[in-house]
Short mmCIF file of C-alpha atoms in Angstrom, two decimals:
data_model
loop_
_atom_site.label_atom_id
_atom_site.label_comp_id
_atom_site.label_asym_id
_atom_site.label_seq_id
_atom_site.Cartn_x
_atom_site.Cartn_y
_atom_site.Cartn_z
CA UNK A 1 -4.27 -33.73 -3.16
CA UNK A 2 -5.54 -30.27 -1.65
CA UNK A 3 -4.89 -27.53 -3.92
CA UNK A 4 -5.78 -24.08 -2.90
CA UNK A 5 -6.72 -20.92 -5.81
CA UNK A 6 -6.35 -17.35 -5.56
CA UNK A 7 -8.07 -15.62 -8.59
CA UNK A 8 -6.57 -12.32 -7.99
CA UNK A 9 -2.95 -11.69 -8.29
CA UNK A 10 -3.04 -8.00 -7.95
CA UNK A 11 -5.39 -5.80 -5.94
CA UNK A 12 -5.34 -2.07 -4.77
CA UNK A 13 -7.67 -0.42 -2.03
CA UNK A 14 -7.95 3.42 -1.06
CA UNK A 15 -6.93 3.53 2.44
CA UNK A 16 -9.95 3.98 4.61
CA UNK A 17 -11.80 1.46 2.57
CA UNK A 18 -13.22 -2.44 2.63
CA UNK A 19 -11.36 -4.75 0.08
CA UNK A 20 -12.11 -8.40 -0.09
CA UNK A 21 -9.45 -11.08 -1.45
CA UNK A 22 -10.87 -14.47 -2.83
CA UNK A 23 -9.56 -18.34 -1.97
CA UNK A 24 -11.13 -21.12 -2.91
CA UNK A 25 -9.66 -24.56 -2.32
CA UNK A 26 -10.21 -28.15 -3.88
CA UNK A 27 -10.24 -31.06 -0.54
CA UNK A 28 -12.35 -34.41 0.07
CA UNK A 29 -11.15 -34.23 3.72
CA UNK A 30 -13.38 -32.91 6.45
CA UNK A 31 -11.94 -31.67 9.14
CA UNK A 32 -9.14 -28.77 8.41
CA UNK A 33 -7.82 -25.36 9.20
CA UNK A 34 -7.98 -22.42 6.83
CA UNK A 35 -5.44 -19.58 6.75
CA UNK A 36 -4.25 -16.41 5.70
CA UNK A 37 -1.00 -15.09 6.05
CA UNK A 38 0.33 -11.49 4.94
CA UNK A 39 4.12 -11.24 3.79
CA UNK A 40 4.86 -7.69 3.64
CA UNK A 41 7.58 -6.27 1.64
CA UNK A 42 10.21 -7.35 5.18
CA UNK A 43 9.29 -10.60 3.38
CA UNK A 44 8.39 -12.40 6.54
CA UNK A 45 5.58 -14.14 6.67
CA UNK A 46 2.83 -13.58 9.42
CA UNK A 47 -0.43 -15.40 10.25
CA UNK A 48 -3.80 -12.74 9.61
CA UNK A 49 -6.08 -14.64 10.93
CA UNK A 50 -7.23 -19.07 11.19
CA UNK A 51 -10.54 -21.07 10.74
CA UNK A 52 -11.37 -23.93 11.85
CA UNK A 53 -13.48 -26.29 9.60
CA UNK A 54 -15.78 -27.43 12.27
CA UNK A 55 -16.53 -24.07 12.64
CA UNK A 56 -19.77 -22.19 11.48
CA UNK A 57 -18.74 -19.14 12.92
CA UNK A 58 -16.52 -17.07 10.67
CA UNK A 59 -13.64 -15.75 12.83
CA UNK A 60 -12.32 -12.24 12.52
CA UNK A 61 -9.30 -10.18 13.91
CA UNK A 62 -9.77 -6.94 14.50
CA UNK A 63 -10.17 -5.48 10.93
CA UNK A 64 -9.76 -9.03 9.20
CA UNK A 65 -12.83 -11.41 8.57
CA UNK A 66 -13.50 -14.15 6.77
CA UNK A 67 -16.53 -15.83 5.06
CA UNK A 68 -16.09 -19.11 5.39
CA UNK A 69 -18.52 -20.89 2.71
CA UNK A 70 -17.77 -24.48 3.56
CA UNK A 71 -20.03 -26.23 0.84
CA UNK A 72 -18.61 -23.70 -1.68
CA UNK A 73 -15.06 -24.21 -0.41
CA UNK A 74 -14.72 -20.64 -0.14
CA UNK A 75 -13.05 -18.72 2.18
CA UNK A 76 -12.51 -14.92 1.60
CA UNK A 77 -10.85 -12.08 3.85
CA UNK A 78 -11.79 -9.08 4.37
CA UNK A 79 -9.75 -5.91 5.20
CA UNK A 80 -12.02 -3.25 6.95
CA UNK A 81 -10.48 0.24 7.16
CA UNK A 82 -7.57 -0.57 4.67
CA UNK A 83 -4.27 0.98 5.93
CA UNK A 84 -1.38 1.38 4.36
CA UNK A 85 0.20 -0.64 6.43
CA UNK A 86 -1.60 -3.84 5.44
CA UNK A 87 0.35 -3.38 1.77
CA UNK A 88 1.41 -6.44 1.36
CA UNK A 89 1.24 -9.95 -0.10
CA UNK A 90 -1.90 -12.06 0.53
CA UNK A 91 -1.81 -15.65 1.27
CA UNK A 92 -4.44 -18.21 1.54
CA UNK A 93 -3.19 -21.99 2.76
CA UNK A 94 -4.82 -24.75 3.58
CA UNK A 95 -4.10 -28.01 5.95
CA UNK A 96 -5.77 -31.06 7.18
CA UNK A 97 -6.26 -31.33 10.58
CA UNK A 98 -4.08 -34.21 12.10
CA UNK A 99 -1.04 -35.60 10.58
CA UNK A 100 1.90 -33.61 10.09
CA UNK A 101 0.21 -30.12 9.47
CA UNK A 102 1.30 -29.27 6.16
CA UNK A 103 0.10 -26.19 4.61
CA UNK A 104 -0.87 -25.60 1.21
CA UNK A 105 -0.44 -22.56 -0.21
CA UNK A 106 -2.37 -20.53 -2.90
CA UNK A 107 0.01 -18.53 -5.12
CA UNK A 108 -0.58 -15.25 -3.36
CA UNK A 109 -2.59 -11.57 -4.11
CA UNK A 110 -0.80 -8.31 -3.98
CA UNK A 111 -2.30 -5.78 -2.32
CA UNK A 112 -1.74 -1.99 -2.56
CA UNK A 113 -2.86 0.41 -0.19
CA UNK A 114 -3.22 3.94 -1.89
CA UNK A 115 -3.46 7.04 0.25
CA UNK B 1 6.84 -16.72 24.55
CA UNK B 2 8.41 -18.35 21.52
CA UNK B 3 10.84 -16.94 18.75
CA UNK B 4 12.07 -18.63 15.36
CA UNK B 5 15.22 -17.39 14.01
CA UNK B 6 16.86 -17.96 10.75
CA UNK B 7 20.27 -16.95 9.47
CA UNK B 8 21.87 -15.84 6.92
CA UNK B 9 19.56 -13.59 6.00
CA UNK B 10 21.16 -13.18 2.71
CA UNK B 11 23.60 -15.08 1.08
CA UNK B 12 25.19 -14.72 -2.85
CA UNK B 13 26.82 -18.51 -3.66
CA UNK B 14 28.39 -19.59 -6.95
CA UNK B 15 27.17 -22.47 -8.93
CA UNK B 16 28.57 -25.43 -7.27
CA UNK B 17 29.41 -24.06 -3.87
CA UNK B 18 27.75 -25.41 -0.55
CA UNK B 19 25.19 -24.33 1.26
CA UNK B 20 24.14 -24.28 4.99
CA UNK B 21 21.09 -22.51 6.41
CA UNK B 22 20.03 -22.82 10.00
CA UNK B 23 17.36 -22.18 12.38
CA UNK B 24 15.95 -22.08 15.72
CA UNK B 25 13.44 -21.77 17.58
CA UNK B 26 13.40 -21.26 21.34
CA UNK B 27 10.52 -21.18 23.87
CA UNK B 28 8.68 -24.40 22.56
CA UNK B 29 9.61 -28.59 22.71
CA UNK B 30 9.59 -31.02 20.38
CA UNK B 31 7.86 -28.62 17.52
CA UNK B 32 7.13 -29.84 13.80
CA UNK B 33 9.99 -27.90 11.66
CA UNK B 34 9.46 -27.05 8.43
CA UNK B 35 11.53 -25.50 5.46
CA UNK B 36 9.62 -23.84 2.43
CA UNK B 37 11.20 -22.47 -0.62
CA UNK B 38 9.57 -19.31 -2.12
CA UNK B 39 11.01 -18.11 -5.86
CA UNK B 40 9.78 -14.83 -7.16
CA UNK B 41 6.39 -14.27 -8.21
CA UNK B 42 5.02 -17.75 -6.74
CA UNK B 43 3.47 -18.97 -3.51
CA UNK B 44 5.60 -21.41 -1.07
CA UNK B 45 6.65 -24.72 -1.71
CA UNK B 46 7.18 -27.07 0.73
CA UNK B 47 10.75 -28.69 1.25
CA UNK B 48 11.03 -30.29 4.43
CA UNK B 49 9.52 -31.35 7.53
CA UNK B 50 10.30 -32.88 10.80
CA UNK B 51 8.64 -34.16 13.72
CA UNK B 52 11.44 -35.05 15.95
CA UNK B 53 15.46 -35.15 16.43
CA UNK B 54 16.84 -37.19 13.14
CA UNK B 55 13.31 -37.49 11.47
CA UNK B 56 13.44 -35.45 8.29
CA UNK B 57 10.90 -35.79 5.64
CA UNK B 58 11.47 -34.78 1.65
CA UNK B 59 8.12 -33.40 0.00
CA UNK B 60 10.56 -32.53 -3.25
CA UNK B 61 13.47 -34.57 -4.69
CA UNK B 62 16.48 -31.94 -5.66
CA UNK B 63 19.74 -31.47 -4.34
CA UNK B 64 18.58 -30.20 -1.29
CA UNK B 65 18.75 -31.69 2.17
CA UNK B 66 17.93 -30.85 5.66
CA UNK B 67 19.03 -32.10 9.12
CA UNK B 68 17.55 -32.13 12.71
CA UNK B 69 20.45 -32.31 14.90
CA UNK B 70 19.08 -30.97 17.94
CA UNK B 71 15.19 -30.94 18.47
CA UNK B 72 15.19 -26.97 18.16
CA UNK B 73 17.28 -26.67 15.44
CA UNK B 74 16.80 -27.45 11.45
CA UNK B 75 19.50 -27.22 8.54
CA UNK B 76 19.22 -26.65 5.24
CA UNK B 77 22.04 -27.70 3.32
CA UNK B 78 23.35 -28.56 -0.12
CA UNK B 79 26.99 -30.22 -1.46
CA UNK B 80 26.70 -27.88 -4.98
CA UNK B 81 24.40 -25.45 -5.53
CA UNK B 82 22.32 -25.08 -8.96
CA UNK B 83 20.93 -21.80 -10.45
CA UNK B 84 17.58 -22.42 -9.74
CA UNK B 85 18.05 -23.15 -6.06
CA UNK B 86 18.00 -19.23 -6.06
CA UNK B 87 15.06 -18.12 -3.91
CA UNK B 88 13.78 -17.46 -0.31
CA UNK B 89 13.81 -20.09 2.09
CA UNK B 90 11.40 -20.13 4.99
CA UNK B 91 11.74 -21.72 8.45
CA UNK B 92 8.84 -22.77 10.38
CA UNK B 93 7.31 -24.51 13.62
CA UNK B 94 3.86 -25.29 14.37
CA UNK B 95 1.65 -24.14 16.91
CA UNK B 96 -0.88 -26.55 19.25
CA UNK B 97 -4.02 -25.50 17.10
CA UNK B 98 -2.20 -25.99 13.78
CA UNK B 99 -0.84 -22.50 12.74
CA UNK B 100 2.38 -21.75 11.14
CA UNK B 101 4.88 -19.14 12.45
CA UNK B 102 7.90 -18.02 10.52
CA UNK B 103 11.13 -17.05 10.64
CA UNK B 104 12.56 -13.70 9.35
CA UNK B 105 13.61 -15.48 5.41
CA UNK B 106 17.21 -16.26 3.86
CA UNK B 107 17.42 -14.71 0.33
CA UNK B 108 19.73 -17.07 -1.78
CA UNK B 109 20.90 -15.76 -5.01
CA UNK B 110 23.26 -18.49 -7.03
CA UNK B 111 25.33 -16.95 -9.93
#
């Protein structure tokens, strides 16, 4: 079974600057999608940004990026720019590509924006 | 462009009352469903999933069950609820390249 770690429950950023959050994930399979989603405190749950497996490229949105370290099973965002917005609750997920797309989720970082 | 919507958005129950949570989602066909439970202080946990009308799939045994009665909408119901079914309960569909998209949440608290 895929499990998926994040090492950090809490972190806090000045606004303005670069904070990274760590996932790493445990999977034999070799072709899935990576994830991270932000729940802010509106609890509702919204997709940051999505890798695909296959892909060498690390993908980014906008102020999000990932590095994707696919031997390591790593896969880390990071938040250029840190508003206060982006307060929130980080979470990585995992999920096999074909079948019925079930994510699994890490257990979340908090992440406090300070002005 | 497509919505998911979820309702109640809270709900207070007493031990051993019923439960019925519903959503839909409009602006898609034939999407996976999902339902994820999230207590506080932990990730998500996975509940249910569907592919199609009537096909409903249990990742956890409880008292917990869900329905797909029309292929846009997904239940979540229980006969009697139990202290810890407290929590907040997530609706989802899935997108063509794999992604999740939520619904707004349903905060259940059980005394």
């Amino acid at each position: 079974a895929q499990t998926v770690t994040q090492s950090q429950p809490e972190m806090s950023v000045q606004e303005a600057e670069t904070v990274t959050l760590s996932c790493t994930y445990d999977t034999s399979e070799s072709n899935y999608y990576l994830f991270w989603y932000k729940q802010p405190p509106s609890r509702q749950m919204i997709l940051v940004i999505r890798q695909e497996a296959y892909k060498q490229q690390n993908a980014t949105e906008n102020r999000f990026s990932v590095n994707f370290q696919k031997a390591a099973k790593s896969f880390s965002l990071k938040i250029s720019d840190s508003q206060l917005g982006d307060t929130a609750m980080y979470f990585c997920a995992f999920m096999k590509q074909g079948g019925s797309e079930k994510l699994v989720f890490g257990k979340g970082t908090k992440l406090t924006v300070n002005p | 462009s497509q919505t998911i919507h979820q309702w109640p958005a809270t709900l207070v129950q007493p031990v051993g009352s019923p439960l019925s949570l519903e959503c839909t989602v409009e602006g898609t066909s034939n999407p996976n469903l999902y339902w994820y439970r999230q207590a506080a202080g932990r990730g998500l946990q996975l509940l249910f999933y569907s592919v199609g009308i009537g096909q409903i799939s249990s990742e956890v045994p409880q008292n917990l069950s869900a329905s797909r009665p029309q292929d846009r909408q997904f239940i979540l119901s229980s006969k009697k609820l139990l202290l810890s079914d407290s929590g907040f309960y997530l609706c989802a569909w899935s997108g063509v390249s794999g992604e999740l998209f939520f619904g707004e949440g349903s905060r259940l608290t059980v005394l």
